[in-house]
Structures are given as C-alpha cells and as structure tokens.
Short mmCIF file of C-alpha atoms in Angstrom, two decimals:
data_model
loop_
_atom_site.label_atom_id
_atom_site.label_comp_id
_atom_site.label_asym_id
_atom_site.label_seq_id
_atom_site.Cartn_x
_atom_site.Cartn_y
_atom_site.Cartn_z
CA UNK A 172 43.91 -113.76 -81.68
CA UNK A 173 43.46 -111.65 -84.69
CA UNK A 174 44.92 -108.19 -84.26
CA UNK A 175 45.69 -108.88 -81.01
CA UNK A 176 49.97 -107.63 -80.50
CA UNK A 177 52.73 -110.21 -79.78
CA UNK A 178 54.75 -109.72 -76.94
CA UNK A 179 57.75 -111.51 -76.96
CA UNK A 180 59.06 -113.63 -73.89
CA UNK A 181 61.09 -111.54 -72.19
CA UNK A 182 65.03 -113.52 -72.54
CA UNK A 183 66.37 -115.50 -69.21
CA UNK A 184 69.26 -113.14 -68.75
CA UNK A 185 66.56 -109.83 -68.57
CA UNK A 186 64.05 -112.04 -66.10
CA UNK A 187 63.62 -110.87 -62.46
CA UNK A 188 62.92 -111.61 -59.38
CA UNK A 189 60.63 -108.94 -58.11
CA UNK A 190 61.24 -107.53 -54.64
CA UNK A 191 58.36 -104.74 -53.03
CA UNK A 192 59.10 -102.58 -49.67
CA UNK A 193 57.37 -99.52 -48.66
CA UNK A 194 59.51 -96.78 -46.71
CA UNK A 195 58.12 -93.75 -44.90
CA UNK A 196 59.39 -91.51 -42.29
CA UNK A 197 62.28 -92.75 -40.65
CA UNK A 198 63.12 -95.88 -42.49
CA UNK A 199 65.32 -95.01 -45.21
CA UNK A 200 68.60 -96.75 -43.70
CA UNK A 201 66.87 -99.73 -42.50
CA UNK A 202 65.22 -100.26 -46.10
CA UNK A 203 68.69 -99.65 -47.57
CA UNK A 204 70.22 -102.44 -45.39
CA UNK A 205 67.91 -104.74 -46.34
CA UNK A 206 68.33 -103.76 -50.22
CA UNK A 207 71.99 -103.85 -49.61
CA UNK A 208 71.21 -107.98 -47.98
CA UNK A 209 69.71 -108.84 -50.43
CA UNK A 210 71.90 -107.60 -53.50
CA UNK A 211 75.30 -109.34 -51.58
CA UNK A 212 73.86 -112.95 -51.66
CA UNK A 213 71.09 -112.96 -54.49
CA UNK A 214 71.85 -115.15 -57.69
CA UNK A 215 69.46 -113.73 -60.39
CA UNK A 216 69.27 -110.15 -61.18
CA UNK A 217 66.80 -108.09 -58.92
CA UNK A 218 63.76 -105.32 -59.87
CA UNK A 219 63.50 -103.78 -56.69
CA UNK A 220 59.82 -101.42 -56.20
CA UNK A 221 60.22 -99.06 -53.37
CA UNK A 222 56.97 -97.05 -52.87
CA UNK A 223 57.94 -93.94 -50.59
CA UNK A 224 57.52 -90.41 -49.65
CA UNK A 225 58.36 -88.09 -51.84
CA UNK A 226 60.62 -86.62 -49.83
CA UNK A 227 62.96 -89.65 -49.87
CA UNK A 228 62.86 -90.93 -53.17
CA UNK A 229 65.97 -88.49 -54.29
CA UNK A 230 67.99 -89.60 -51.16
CA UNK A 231 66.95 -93.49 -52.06
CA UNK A 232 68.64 -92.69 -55.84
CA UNK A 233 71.43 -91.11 -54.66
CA UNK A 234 72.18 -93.84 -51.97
CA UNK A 235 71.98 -96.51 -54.29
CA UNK A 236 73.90 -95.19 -57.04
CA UNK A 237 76.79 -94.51 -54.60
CA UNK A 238 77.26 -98.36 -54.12
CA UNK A 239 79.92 -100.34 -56.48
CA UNK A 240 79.02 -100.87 -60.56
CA UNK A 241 79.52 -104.58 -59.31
CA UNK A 242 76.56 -104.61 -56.95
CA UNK A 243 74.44 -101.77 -59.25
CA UNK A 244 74.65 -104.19 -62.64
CA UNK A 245 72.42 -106.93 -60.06
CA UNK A 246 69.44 -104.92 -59.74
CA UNK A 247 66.78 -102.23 -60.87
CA UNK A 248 65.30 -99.88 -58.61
CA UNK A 249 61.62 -98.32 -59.86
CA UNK A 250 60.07 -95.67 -57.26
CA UNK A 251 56.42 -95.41 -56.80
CA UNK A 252 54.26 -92.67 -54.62
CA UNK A 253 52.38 -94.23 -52.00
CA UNK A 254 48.39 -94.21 -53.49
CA UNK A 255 45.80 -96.39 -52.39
CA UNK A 256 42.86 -96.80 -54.84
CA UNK A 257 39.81 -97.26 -53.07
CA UNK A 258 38.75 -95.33 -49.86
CA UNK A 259 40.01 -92.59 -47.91
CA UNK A 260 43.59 -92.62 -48.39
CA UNK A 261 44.31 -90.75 -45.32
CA UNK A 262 42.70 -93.15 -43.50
CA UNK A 263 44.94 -95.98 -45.21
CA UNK A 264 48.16 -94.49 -44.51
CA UNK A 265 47.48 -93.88 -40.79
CA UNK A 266 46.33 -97.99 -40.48
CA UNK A 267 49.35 -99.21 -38.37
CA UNK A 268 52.41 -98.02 -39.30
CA UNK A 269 52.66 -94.65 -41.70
CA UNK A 270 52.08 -96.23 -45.11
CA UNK A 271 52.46 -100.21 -44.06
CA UNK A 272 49.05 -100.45 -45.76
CA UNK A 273 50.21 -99.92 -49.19
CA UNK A 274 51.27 -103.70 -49.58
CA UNK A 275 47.48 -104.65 -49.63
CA UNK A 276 47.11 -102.49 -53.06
CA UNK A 277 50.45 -104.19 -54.87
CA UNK A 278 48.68 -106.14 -56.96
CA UNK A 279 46.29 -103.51 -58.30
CA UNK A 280 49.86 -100.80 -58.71
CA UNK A 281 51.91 -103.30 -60.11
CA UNK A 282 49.56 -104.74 -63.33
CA UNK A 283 52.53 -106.04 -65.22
CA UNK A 284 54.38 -107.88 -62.78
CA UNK A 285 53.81 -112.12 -62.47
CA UNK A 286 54.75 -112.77 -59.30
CA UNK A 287 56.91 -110.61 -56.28
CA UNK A 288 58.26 -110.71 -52.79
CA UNK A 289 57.22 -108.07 -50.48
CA UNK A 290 59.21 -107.75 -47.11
CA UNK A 291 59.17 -104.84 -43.98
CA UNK A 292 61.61 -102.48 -44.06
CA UNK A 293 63.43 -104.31 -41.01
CA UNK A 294 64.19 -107.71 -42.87
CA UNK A 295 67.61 -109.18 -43.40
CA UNK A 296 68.40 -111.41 -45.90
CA UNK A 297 70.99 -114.25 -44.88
CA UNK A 298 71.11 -116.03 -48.14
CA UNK A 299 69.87 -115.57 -51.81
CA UNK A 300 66.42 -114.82 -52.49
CA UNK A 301 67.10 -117.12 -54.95
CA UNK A 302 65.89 -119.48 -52.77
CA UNK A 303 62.57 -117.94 -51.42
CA UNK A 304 61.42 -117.35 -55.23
CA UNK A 305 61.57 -121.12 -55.92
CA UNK A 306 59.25 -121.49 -53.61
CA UNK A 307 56.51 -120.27 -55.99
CA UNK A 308 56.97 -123.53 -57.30
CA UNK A 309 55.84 -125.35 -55.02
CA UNK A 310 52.29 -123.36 -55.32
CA UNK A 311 49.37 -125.72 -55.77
CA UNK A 312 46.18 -124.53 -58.29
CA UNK A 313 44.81 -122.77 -55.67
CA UNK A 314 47.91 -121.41 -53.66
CA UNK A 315 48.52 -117.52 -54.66
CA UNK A 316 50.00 -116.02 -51.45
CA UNK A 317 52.38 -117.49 -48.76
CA UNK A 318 53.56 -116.23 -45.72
CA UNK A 319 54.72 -117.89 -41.87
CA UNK A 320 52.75 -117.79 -38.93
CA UNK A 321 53.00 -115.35 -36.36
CA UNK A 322 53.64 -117.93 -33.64
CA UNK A 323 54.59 -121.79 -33.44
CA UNK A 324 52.48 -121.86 -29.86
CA UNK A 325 49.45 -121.02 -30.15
CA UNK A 326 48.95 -121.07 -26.65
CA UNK A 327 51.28 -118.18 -25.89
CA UNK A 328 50.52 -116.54 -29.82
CA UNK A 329 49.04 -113.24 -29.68
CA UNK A 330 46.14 -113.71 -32.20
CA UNK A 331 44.46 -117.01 -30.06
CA UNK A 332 45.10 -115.26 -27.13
CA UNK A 333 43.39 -111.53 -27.54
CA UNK A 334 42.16 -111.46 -31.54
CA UNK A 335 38.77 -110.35 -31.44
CA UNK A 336 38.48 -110.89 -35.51
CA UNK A 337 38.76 -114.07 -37.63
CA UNK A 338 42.62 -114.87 -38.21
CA UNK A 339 44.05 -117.76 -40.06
CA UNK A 340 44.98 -121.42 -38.76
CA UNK A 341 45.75 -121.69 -34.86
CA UNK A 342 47.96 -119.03 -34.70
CA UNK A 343 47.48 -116.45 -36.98
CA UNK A 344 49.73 -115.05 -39.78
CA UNK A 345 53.06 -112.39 -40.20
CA UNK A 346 52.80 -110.12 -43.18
CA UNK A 347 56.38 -108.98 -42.34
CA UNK A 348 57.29 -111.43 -45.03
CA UNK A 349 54.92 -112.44 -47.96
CA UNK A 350 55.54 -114.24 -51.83
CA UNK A 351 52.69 -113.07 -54.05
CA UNK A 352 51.43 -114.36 -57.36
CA UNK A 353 49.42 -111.28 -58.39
CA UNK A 354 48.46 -112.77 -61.43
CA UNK A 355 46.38 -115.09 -59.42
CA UNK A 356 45.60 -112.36 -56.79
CA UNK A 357 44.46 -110.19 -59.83
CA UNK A 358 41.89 -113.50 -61.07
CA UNK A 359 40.19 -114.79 -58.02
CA UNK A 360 37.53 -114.01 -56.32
CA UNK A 361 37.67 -114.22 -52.59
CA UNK A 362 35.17 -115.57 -50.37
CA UNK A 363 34.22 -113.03 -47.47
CA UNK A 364 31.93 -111.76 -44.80
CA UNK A 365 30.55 -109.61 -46.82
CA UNK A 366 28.30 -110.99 -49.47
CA UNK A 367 27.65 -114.81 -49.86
CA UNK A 368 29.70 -114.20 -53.45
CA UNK A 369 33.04 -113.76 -54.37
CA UNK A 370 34.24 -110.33 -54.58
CA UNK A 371 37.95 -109.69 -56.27
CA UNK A 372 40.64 -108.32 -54.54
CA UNK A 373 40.29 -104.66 -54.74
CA UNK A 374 36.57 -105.01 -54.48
CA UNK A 375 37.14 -106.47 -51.06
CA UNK A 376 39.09 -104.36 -49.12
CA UNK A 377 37.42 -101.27 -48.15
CA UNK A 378 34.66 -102.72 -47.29
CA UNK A 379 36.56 -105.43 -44.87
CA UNK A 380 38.49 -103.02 -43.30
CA UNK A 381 35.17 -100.79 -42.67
CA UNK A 382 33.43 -104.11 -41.03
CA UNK A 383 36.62 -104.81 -39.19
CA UNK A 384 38.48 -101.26 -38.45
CA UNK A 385 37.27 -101.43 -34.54
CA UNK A 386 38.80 -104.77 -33.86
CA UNK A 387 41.93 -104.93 -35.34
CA UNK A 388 45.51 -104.25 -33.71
CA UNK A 389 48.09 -105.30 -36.16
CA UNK A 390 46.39 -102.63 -39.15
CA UNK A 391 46.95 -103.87 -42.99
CA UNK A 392 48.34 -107.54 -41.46
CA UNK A 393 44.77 -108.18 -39.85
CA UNK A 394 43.08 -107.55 -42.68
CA UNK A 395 45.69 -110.27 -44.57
CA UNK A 396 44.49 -113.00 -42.06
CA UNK A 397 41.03 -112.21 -41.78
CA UNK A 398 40.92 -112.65 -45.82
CA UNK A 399 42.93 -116.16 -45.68
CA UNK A 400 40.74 -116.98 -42.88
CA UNK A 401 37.70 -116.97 -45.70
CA UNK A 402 40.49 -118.40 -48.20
CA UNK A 403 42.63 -120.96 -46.59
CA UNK A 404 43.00 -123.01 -49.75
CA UNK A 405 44.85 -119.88 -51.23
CA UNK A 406 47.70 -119.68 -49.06
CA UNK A 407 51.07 -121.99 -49.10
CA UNK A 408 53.12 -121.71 -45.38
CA UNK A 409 56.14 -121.41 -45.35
CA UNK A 410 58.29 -122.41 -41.94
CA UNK A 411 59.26 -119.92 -39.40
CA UNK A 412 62.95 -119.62 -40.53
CA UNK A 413 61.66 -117.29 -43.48
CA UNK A 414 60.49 -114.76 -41.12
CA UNK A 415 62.52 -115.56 -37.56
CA UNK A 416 61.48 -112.75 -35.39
CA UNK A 417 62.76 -111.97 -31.79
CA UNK A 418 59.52 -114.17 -30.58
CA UNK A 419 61.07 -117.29 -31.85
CA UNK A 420 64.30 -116.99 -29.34
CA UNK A 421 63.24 -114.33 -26.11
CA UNK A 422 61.11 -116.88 -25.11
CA UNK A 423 63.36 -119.57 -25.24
CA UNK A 424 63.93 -121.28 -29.13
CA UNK A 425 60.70 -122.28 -30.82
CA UNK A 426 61.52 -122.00 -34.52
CA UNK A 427 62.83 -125.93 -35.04
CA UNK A 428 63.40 -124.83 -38.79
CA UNK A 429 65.78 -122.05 -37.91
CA UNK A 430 67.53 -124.86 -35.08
CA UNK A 431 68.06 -127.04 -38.05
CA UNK A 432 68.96 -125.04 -40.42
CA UNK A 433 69.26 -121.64 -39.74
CA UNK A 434 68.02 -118.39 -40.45
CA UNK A 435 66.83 -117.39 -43.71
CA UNK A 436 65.44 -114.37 -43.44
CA UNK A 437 65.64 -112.31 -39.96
CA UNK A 438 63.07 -109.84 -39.39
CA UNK A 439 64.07 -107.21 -36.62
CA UNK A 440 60.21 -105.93 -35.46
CA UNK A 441 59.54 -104.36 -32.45
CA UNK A 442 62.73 -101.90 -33.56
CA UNK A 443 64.96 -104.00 -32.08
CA UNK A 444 67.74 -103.31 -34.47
CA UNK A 445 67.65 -99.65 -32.84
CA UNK A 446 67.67 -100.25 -29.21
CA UNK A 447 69.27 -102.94 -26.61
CA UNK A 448 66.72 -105.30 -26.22
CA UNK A 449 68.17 -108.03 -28.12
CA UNK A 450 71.82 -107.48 -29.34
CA UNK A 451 71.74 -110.96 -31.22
CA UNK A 452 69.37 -108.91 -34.36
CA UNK A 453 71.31 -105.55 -34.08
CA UNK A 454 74.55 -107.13 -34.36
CA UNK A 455 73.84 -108.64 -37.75
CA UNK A 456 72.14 -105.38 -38.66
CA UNK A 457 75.16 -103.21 -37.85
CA UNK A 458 77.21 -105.73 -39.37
CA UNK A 459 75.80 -105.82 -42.58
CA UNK A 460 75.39 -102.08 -42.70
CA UNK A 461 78.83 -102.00 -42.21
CA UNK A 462 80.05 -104.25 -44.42
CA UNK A 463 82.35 -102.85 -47.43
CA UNK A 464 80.83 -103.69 -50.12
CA UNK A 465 84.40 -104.88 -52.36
CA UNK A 466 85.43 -106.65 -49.27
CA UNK A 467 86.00 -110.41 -48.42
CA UNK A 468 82.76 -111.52 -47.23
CA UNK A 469 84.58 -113.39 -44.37
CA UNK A 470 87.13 -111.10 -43.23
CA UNK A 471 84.59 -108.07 -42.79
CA UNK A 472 81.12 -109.74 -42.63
CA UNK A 473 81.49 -112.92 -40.92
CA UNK A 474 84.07 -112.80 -38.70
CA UNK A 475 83.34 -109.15 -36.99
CA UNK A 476 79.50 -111.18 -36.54
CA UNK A 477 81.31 -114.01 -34.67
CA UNK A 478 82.92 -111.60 -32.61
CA UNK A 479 80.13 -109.27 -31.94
CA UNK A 480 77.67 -112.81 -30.95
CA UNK A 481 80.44 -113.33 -27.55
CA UNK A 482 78.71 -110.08 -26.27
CA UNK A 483 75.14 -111.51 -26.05
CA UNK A 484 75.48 -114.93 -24.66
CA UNK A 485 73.99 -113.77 -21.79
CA UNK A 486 70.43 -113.20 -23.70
CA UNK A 487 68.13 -116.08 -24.62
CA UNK A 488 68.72 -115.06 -28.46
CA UNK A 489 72.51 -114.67 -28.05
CA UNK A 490 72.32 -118.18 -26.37
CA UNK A 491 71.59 -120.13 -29.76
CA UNK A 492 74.38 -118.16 -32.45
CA UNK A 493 74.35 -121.29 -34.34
CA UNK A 494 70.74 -120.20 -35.30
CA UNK A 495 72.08 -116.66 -36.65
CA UNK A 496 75.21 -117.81 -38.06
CA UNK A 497 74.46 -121.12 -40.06
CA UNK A 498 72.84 -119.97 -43.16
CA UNK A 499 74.79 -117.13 -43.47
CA UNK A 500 78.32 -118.89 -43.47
CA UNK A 501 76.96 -121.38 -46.16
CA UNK A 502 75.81 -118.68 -48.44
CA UNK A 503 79.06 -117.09 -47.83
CA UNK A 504 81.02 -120.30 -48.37
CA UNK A 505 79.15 -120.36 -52.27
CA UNK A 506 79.30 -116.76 -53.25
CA UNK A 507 83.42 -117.44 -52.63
CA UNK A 508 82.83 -120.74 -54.94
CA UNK A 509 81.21 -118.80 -57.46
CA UNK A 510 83.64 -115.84 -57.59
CA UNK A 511 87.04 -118.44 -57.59
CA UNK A 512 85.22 -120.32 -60.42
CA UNK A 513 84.69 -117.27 -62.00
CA UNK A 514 88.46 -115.54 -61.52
CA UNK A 515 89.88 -119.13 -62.26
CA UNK A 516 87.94 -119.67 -65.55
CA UNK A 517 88.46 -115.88 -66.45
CA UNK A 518 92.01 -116.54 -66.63
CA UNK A 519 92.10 -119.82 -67.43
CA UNK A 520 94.81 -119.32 -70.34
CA UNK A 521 97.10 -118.71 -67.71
#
C-alpha cells in the first residue's frame, strides 16, 4: 500500500522457533532443565520467552550464560514481567498455580510473534522440538491451537468424572503442553457463553473466568477447555506422547502412542520430579540436569538413564522403560550423525 513500510522477510538462518514458559517462586531449576532439554536435541535455532518474577530474572541470565558458547549460539532468551491486561491482576496470578495464568494473555504480550510453543515449567524434551513445530503444518483453516487430552479413558478422566463446567471432547484437555498460532488467536472471534456473538480473545476472558471462577479446579487450563468447548473446530490434537504424564503409566500403560513410539515430551506434574512417587520421571530429570553439557550424549546421558531405570522396575512406570528410553536413544543416535558428518566434512582435506 502506498506509504505503508516494507519489512523484509526475515532470512532462514535468523528464523525461530518460539518457545514460552512462565516461572515463579520455586521453579527456576526445573524451568532451566527443561531449557537446557530442549537446547541439547533442537535442530533450528531457539527464541526462548520466559515471563518471571523479578526477582529471578538476574539469576535466569546468569544461569544461562554460564552454559557452553556451543549451546548459547542455539538460542535467544527475552525476559518479560508477568502482567495480565484485563482484570484484577492479583486475582490472575493467584488462579492455580502463582502466575500459571499468564499463558492465557501470550498472544496479546507477544504481538510480533507468528506462531510459539508454550510448555510448564516441569516438561522434558526427549527429542527436537523440531519436530513438534512441524506440526503447525498440519493446521487446517480453522485449527489455531493444539494441545493432548488430559486422559485416553474417559471413564476414569478427571474432567467426565467431577467437571462441573463445559470441557472439550470426552475427556477434557492438558494445557501443560500447547502449539499456538497467535496470529490466528489474535483474528478470530470465539464463540462463547457469553453473548450470542463472537468476542476476540482478550475480549473473552475476564468475563469467562468471572461466569466460571466458582466451578473450576484446574485455574487458567479450565478456562482453555471451556473456550475449545465453544470452538472445537479451532483446535488440532495431538496424541498423548507429546504430553505423557505420570497418568498414562501409574495406572497401568494407556498412552499407545508413547508404547509405539516413545516419549516425546514428558511432563513431570503432580511434582513428581521432586519426591518418590514415581522414580521412572525423576530419573530422567536428574539425569538431564546432570548431564555435562560437552559430554558424549551416550556415555553421560544415556547410559547413567539405563542404569538408574533397574531401580524402578518395581513401579508400574518403571515397568515399561522402553516407553522412556525409545525416543530419546534415536534422537541421540542423530545428533551423533550430525556432529560425525560435521567433524568428518570439517576436515575433510585430511
């Protein structure tokens, strides 16, 4: 358009894949693990956007800087208060967890990013994200969010069994885990309880949470299934081995994704990377926070994981190590490829 400024497509080698978390009170390691997860096995550079206290933000930059140039030239880190813009935001940052709601106002913070990833704080990644952000492909014209279900039974699920709100599908949805296009977010307006018209994102919800706020449990999450519930043409599923929570093996396994194969992403809820109630998830947490970063991937990731798995057999999680351990060897098996190809073509002239 006339006067209107050109801005220029920003070059393949600059482009990100955009990665949200929000940390507040005691979750500065746990977010760092999963940082640290997902810069070991990602492909494409990263833009991480980690809204926090400000009280950790300087011990964030300081962590992060400490790790090896090798790892630091794969990502971007950009720090954001936590704000919410409509409301009382006192009110918002008490919903659930301390500050869990900010994910509901990403897409009115972060105006100039396309499309991100947001995770918990207790997420693992056990191979590239890479391969999570190609699934924005597979978005249909009316697909702008996607995230797995909270159960594969709905029978035993905790959203048809107590829910006392709408919820999405059979089962309800996790939020633990959840690809956004914002650009679309930002566009549509969302059918709702509220008035028989659309109202846009931000418009919507205050008011939902102020018809809802008495019956919901599960804070900001409820809110995210009670709006799909309105919108179910706007949200792609993805299978339960992109969010494989403790429910999917301490009731014996029902995640026939993860049995296949394996576990994509691991999300430790219920803090069980902290206590003893299912070793299987805190071994690959410690594991991982343990890891060297210049080491071989095998010799001091892998093989202390293998060894650490004998010790839970005797749990229903610890029972299935396949599950844990077959995405995460494969994804180890190609970042070797990669860096031989790379060494061996580096000095090819030799």
């Amino acid at each position: 358009k006339p006067g209107e400024q050109k801005h220029p497509k920003e070059p393949p080698s600059l482009q990100c894949m955009h990665l949200a978390v929000v940390a507040c009170g005691d979750r500065l390691e746990e977010t760092l693990i999963m940082l640290k997860s997902a810069v070991l096995f990602s492909n494409s550079r990263l833009c991480f956007h980690i809204f926090a206290e400000d009280s950790l933000k300087p011990e964030f930059e300081k962590k992060l800087k400490e790790w090896p140039s090798s790892y630091t030239k794969k990502f971007e880190s950009n720090f954001y208060p936590i704000t919410f813009s409509v409301g009382n935001a006192q009110e918002w940052k008490k919903l659930f967890k301390p500050c869990a709601a900010q994910r509901l106002f990403l897409p009115v913070i972060l105006k100039d990013v396309d499309s991100l990833l947001y995770v918990d704080t207790d997420v693992l990644f056990l191979r590239p994200i890479d391969d999570i952000w190609h699934l924005l492909r597979e978005f249909n014209s009316t697909q702008l969010a996607a995230m797995a279900p909270e159960h594969e039974v709905p029978k035993i699920g905790w959203y048809s069994r107590f829910a006392r709100h709408p919820f999405y599908g059979p089962a309800g949805l996790n939020s633990g885990v959840m690809l956004m296009n914002l650009t679309r977010i930002r566009g549509a307006h969302f059918k709702n309880s509220l008035i028989p018209g659309g109202l846009t994102w931000e418009e919507m919800l205050y008011p939902l949470y102020q018809k809802y706020k008495n019956y919901i449990t599960w804070g900001d999450q409820d809110l995210l299934n009670i709006i799909f519930y309105f919108n179910p043409e706007c949200l792609y599923v993805f299978p339960c081995q992109w969010n494989y929570r403790p429910d999917h093996c301490m009731y014996g396994s029902n995640c026939r994704g993860a049995e296949q194969d394996g576990v994509s992403i691991l999300h430790g809820n219920r803090g069980v990377y902290h206590d003893d109630k299912q070793p299987t998830f805190k071994a690959l947490y410690e594991v991982i926070r343990d890891f060297p970063f210049e080491d071989n991937l095998f010799q001091s990731l892998y093989y202390p994981l293998q060894s650490k798995f004998l010790d839970t057999v005797h749990t229903l999680c610890g029972r299935i190590p396949q599950v844990f351990l077959k995405q995460i060897e494969k994804t180890m098996k190609k970042v070797y490829e990669n860096r031989v190809i790379v060494y061996l073509g580096a000095n090819h002239r030799y």
